[in-house]
CSV table of N, CA and C in Angstrom, one decimal:
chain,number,residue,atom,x,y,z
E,1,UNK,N,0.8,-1.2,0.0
E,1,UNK,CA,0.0,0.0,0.0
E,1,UNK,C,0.9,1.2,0.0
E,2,UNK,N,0.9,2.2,-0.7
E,2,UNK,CA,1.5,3.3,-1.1
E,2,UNK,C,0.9,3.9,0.3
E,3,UNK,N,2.0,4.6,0.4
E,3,UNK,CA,1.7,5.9,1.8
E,3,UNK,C,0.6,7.3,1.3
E,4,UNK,N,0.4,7.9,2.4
E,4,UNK,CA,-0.5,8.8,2.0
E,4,UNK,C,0.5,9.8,2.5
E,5,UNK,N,0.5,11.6,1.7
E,5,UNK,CA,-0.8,12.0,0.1
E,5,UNK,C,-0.3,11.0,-0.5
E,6,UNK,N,-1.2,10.9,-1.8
E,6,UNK,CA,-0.8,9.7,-3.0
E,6,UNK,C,-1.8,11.0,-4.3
E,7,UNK,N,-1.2,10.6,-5.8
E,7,UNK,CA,-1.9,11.6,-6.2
E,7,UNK,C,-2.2,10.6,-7.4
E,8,UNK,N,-3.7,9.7,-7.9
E,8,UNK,CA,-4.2,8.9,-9.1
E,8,UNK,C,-4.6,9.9,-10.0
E,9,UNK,N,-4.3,9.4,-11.1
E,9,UNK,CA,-4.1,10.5,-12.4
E,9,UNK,C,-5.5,8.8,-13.1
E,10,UNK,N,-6.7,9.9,-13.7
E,10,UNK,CA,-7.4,8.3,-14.9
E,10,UNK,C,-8.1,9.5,-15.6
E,11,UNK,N,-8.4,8.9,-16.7
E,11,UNK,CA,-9.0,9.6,-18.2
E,11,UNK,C,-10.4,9.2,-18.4
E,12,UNK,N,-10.7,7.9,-18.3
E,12,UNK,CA,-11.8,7.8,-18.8
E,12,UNK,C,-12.5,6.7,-17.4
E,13,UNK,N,-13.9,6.7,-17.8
E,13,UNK,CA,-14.9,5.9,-17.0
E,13,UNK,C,-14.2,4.3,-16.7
E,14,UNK,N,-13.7,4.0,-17.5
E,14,UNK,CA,-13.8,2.7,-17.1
E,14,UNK,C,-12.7,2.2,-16.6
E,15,UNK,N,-11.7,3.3,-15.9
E,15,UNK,CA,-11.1,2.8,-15.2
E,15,UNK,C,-11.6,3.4,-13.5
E,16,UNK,N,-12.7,3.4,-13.4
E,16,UNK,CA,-12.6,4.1,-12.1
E,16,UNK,C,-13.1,2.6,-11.3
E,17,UNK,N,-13.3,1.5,-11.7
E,17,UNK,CA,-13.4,0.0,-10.7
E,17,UNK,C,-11.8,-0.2,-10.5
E,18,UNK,N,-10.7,0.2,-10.7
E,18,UNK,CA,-9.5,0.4,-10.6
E,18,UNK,C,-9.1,1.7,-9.5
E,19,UNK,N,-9.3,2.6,-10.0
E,19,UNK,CA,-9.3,4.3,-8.8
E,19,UNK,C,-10.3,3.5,-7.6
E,20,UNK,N,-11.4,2.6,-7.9
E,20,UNK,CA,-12.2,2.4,-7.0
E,20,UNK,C,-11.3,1.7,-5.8
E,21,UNK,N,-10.7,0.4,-6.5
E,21,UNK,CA,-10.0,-0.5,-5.5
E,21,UNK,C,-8.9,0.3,-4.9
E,22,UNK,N,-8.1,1.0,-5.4
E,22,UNK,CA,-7.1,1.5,-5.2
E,22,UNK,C,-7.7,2.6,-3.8
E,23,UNK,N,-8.4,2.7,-4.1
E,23,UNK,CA,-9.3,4.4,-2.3
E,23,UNK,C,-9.0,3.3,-1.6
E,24,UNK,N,-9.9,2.2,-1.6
E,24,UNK,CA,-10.5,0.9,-0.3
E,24,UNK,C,-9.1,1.2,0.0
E,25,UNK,N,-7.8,0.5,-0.6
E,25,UNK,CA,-7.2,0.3,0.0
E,25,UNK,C,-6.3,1.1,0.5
E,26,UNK,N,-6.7,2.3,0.7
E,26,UNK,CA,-5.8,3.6,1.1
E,26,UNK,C,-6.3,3.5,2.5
E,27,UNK,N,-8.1,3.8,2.3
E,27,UNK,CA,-8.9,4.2,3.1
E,27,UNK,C,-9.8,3.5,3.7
E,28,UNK,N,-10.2,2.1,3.3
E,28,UNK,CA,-11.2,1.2,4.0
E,28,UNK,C,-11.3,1.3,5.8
E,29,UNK,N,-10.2,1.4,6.4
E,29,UNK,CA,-10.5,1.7,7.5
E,29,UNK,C,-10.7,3.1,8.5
E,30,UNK,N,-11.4,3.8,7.1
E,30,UNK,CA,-11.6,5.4,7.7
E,30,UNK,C,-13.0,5.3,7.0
E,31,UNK,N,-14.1,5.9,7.7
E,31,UNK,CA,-15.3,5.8,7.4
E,31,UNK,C,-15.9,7.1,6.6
E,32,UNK,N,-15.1,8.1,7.1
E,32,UNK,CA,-15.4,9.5,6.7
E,32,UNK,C,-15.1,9.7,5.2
E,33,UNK,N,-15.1,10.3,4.1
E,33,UNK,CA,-14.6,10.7,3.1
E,33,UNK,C,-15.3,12.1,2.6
E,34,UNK,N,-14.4,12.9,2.4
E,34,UNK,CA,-14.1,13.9,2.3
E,34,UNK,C,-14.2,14.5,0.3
E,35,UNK,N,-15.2,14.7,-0.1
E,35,UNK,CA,-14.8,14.3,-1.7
E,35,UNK,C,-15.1,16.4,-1.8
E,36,UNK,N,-13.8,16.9,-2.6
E,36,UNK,CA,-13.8,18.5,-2.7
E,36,UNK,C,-13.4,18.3,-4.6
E,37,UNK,N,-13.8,19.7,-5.4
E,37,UNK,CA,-13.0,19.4,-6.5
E,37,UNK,C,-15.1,20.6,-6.9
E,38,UNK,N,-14.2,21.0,-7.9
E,38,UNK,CA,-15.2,21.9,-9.2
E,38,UNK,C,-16.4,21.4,-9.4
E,39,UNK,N,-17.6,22.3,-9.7
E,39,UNK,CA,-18.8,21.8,-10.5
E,39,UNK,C,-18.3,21.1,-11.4
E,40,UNK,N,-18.6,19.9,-11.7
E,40,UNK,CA,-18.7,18.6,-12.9
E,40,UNK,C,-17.2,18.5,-13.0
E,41,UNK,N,-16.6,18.1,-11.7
E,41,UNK,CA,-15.1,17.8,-11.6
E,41,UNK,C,-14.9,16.0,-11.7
E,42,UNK,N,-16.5,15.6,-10.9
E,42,UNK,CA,-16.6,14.4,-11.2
E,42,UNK,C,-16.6,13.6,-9.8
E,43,UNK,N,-16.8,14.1,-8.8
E,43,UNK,CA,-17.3,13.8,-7.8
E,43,UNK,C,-18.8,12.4,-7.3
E,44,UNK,N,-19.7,13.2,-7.9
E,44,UNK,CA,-20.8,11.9,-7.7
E,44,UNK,C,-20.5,10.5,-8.9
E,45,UNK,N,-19.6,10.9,-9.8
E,45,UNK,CA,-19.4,9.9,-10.8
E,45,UNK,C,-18.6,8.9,-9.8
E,46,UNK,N,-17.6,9.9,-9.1
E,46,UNK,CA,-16.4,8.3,-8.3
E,46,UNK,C,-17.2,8.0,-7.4
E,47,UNK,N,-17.9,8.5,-6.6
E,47,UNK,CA,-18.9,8.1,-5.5
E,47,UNK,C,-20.0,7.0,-5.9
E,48,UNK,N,-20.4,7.0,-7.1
E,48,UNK,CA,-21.2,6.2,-7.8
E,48,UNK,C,-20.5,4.8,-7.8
E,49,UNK,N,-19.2,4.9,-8.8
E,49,UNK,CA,-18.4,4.0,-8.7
E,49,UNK,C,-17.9,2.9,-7.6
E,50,UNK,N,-17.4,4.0,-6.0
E,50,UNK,CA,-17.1,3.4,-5.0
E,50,UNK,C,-18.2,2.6,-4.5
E,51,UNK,N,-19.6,3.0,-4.5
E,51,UNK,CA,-20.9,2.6,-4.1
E,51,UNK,C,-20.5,1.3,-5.2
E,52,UNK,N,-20.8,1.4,-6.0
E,52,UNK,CA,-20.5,-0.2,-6.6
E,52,UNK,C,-19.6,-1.1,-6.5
E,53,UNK,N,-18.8,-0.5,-6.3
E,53,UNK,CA,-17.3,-1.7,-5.6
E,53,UNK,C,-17.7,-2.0,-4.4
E,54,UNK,N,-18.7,-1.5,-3.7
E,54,UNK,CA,-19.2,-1.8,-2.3
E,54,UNK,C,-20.3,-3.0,-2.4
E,55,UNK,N,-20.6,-3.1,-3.6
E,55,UNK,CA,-21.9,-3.7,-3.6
E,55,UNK,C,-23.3,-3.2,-3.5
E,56,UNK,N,-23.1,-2.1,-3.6
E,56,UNK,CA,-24.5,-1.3,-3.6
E,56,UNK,C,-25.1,-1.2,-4.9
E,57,UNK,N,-26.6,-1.8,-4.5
E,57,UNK,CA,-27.4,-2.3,-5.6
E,57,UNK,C,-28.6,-1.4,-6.1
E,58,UNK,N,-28.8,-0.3,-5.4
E,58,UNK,CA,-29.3,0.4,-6.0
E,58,UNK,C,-29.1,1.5,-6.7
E,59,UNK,N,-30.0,2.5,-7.4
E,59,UNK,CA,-29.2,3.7,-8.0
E,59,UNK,C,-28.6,4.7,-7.5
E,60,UNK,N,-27.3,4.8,-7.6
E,60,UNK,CA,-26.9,5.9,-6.3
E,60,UNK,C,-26.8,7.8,-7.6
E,61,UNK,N,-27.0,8.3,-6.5
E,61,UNK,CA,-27.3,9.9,-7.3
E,61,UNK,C,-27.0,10.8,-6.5
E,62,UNK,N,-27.2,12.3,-6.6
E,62,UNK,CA,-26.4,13.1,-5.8
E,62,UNK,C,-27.5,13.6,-4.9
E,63,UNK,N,-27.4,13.6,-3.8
E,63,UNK,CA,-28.8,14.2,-2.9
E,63,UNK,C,-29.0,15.5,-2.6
E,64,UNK,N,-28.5,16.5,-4.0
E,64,UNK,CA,-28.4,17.6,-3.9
E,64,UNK,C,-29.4,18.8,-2.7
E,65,UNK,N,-30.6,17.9,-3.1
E,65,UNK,CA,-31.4,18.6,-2.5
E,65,UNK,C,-32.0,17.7,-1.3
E,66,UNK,N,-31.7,16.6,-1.0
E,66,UNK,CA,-32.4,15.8,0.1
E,66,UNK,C,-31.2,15.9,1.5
E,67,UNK,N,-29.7,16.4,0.7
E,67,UNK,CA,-28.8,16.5,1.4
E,67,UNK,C,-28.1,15.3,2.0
E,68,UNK,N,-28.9,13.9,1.8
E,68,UNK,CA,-28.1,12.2,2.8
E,68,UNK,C,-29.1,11.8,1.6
E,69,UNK,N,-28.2,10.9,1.0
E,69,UNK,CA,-29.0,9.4,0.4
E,69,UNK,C,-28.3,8.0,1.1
E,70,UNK,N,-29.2,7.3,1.5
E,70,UNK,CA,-29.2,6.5,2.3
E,70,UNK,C,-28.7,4.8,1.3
E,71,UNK,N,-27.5,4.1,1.3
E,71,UNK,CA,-27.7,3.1,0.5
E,71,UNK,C,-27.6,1.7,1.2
E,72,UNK,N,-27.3,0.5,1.0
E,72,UNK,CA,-27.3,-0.7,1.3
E,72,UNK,C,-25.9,-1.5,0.5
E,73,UNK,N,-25.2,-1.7,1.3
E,73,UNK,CA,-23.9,-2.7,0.6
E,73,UNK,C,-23.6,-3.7,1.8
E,74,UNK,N,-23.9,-5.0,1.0
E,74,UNK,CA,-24.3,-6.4,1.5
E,74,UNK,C,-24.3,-5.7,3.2
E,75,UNK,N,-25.6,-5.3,3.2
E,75,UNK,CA,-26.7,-5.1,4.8
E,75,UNK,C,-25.8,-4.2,5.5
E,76,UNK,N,-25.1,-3.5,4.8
E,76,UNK,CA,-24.5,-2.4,5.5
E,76,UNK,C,-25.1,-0.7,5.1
E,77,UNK,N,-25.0,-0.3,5.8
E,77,UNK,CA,-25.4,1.4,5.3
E,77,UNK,C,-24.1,2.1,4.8
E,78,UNK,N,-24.5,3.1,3.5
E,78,UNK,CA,-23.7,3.9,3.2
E,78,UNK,C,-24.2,5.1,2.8
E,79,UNK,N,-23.9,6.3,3.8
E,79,UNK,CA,-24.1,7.8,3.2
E,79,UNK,C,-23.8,8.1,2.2
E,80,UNK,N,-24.5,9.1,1.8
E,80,UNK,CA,-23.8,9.7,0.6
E,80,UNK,C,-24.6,11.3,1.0
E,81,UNK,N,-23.7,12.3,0.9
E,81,UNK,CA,-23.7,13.9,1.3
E,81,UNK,C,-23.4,14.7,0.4
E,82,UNK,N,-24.8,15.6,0.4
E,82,UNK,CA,-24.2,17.1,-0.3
E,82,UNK,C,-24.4,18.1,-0.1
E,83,UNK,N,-23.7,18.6,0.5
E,83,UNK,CA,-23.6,20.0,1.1
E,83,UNK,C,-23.9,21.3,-0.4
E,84,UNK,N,-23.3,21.1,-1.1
E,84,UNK,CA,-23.7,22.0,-1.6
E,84,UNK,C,-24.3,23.4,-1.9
E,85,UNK,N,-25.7,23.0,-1.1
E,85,UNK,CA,-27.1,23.8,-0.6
E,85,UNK,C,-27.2,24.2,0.3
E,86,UNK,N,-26.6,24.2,1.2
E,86,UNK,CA,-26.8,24.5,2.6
E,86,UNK,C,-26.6,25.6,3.0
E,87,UNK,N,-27.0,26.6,3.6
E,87,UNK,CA,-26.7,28.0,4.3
E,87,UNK,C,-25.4,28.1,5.4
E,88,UNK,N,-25.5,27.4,6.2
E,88,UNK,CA,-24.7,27.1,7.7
E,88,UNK,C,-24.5,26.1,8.0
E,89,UNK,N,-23.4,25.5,8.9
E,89,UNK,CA,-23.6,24.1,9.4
E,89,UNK,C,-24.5,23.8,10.0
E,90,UNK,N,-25.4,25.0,10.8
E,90,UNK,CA,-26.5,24.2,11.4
E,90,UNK,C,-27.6,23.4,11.1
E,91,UNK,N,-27.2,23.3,9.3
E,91,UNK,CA,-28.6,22.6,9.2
E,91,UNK,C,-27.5,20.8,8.8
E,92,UNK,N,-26.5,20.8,8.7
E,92,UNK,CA,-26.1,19.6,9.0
E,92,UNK,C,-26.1,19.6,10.3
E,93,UNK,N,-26.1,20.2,11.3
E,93,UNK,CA,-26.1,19.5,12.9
E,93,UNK,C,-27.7,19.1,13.3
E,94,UNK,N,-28.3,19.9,12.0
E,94,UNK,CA,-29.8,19.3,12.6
E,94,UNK,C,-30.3,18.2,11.8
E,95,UNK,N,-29.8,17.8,10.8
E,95,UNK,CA,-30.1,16.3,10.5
E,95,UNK,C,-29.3,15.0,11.2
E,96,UNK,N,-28.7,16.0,12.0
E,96,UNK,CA,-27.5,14.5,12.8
E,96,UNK,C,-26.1,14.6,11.9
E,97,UNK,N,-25.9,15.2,11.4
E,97,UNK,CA,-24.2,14.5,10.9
E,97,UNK,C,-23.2,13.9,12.0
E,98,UNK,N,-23.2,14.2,13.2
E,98,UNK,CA,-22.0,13.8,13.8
E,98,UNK,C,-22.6,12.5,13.9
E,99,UNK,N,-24.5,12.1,14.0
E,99,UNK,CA,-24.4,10.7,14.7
E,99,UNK,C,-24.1,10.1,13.2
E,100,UNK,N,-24.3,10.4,12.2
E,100,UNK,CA,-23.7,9.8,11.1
E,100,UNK,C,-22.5,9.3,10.9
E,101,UNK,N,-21.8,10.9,11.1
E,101,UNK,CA,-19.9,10.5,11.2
E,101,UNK,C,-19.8,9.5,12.4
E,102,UNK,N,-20.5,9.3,13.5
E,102,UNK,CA,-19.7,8.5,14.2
E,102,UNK,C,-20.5,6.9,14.4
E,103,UNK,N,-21.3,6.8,13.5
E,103,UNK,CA,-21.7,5.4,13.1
E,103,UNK,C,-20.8,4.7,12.7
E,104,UNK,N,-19.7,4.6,12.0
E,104,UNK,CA,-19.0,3.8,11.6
E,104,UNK,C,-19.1,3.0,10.5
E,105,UNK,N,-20.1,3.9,9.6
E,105,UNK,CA,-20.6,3.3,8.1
E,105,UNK,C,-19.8,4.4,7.4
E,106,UNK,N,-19.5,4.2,5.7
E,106,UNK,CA,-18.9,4.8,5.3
E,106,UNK,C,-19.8,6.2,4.9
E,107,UNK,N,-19.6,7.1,4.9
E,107,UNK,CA,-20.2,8.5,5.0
E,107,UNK,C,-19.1,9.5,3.7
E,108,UNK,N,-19.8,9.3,2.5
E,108,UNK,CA,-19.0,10.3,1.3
E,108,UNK,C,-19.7,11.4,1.6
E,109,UNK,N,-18.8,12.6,1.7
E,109,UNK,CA,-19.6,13.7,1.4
E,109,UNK,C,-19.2,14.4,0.8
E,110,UNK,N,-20.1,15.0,-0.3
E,110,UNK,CA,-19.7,16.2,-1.2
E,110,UNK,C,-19.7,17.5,-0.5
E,111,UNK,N,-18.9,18.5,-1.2
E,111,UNK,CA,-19.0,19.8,-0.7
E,111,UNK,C,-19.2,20.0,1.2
E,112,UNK,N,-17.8,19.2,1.5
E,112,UNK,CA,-17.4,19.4,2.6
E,112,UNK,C,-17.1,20.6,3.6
E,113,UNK,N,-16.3,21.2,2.6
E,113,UNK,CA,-16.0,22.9,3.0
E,113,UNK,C,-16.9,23.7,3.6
E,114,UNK,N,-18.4,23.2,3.3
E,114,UNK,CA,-20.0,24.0,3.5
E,114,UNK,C,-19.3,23.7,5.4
E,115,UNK,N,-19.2,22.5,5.5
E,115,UNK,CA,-19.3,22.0,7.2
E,115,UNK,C,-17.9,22.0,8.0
E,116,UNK,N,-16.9,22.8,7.9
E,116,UNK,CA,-15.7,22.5,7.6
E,116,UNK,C,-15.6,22.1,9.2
E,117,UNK,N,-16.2,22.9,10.2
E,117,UNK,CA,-16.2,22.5,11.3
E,117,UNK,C,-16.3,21.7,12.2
E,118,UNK,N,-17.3,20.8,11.1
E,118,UNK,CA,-17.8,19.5,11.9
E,118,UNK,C,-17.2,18.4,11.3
E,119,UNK,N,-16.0,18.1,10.6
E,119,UNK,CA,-15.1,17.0,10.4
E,119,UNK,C,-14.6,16.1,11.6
E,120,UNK,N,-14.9,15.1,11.2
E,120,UNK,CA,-14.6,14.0,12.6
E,120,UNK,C,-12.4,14.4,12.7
E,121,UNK,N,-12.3,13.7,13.7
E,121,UNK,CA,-10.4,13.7,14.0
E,121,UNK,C,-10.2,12.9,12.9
E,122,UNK,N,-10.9,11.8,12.2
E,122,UNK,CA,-9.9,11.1,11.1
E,122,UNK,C,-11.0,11.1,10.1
E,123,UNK,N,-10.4,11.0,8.9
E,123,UNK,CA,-11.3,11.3,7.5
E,123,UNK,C,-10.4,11.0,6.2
E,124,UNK,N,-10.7,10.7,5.2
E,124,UNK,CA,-10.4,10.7,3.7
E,124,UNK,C,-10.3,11.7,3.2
E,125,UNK,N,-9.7,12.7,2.6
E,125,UNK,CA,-9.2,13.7,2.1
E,125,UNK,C,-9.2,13.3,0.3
E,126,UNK,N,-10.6,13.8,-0.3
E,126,UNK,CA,-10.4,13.8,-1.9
E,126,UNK,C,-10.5,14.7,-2.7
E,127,UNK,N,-9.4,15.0,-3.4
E,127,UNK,CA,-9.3,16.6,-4.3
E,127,UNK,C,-9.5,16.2,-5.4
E,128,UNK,N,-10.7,16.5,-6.2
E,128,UNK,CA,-10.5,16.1,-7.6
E,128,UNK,C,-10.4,16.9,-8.7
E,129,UNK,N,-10.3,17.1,-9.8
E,129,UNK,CA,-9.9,18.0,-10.7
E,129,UNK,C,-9.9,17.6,-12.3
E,130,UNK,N,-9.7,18.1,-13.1
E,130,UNK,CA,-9.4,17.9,-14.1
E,130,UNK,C,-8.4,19.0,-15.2
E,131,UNK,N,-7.7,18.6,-15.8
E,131,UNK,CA,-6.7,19.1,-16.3
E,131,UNK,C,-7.1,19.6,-17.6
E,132,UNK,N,-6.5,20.6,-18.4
E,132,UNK,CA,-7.6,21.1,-19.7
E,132,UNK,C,-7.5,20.5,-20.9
E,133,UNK,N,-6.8,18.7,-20.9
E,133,UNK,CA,-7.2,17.4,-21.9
E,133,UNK,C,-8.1,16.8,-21.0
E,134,UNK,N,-8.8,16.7,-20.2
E,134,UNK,CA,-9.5,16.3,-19.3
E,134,UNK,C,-9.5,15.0,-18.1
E,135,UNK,N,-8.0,15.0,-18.5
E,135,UNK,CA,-7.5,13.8,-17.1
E,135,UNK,C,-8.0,14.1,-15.7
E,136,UNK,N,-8.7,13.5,-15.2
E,136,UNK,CA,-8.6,13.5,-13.8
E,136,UNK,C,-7.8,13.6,-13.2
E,137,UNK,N,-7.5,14.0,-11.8
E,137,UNK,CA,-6.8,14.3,-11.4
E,137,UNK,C,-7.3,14.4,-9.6
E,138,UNK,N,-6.7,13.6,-9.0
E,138,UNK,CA,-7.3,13.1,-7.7
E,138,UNK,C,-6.3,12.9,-6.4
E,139,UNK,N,-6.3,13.8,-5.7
E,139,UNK,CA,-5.2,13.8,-4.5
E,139,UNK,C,-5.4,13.4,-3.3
E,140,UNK,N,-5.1,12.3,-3.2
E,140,UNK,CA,-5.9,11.8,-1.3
E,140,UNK,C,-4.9,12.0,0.0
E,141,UNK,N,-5.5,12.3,0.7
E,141,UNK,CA,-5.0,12.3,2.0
E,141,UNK,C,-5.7,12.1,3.1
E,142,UNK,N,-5.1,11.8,4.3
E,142,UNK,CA,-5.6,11.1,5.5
E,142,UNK,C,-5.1,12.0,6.7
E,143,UNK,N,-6.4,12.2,7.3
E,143,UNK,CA,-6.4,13.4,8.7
E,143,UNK,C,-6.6,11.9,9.9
C-alpha cells in the first residue's frame, strides 16, 4: 500500500473500478470521506463507482437537495452527502451529521467545506480535478 498523500491521475470511465480499488485500500479503515474538487469535476461519478465496488445495488445519485442518500452494501449502510445547498452548518447538525460520522458506516460527502467545522479527527481527504485534456486528477489524503 503506497503511503499517504498519493496523487491517481485516470482519463476515462472505465477505469474508475481500478481508482475504485485502489481508495478501499488507502482508506477502508476510515469511514469518513471527504470528496472537494469543481462543478462537474466528477465527484458523484467516483462516488457512484465506489458505491458499486461496495456492492450497492441500487441507483446511487447526488442528494443535492435531500442532502443524505441512504444506501445498502451487502446489509450495510452507506451515506452519501451534499452540502452544496446549505446555508450554515446548522442545518447539517440538525439532520445529525456527527451521529452519522460516528456510526461507523462509510459517509461520502460532497461539498465538505460547507461544514468545515464538523469534520470528525480522522477522515479521507479527496481533491479532484481535471486538467484542460481532461484527465482526472485526484489527491488523497488522511487526517
Amino acid at each position: 500500500m503506497k503511503d499517504l498523500p498519493v496523487t491517481i491521475h485516470f482519463n476515462t470511465l472505465d477505469e474508475l473500478e481500478k481508482v475504485s480499488s485502489e481508495l478501499f485500500k488507502l482508506g477502508k479503515d476510515t469511514p469518513v470521506w471527504l470528496f472537494e474538487g469543481h462543478m462537474g469535476a466528477g465527484k458523484t461519478t467516483l462516488i457512484k463507482a465506489l458505491c458499486k465496488y461496495l456492492g450497492v445495488g441500487s441507483n446511487v445519485h447526488s442528494p443535492t437537495f435531500s442532502l443524505v442518500n441512504e444506501y445498502v452494501a451487502e446489509g450495510n449502510p452507506v451515506y452519501h452527502f451534499d452540502f452544496y445547498r446549505i446555508k450554515d452548518e446548522t442545518e447539517a447538525l440538525d439532520m445529525g451529521i456527527e451521529e452519522y460520522f460516528d456510526s461507523g458506516a462509510y459517509c461520502f460527502v460532497e461539498w465538505p467545506g460547507k461544514i468545515e467545522s464538523l469534520w470528525p479527527a480522522a477522515y479521507l481527504y479527496l481533491n479532484l480535478r481535471a486538467d484542460e485534456n481532461g484527465m482526472r486528477i485526484l489527491e488523497v489524503a488522511k487526517a
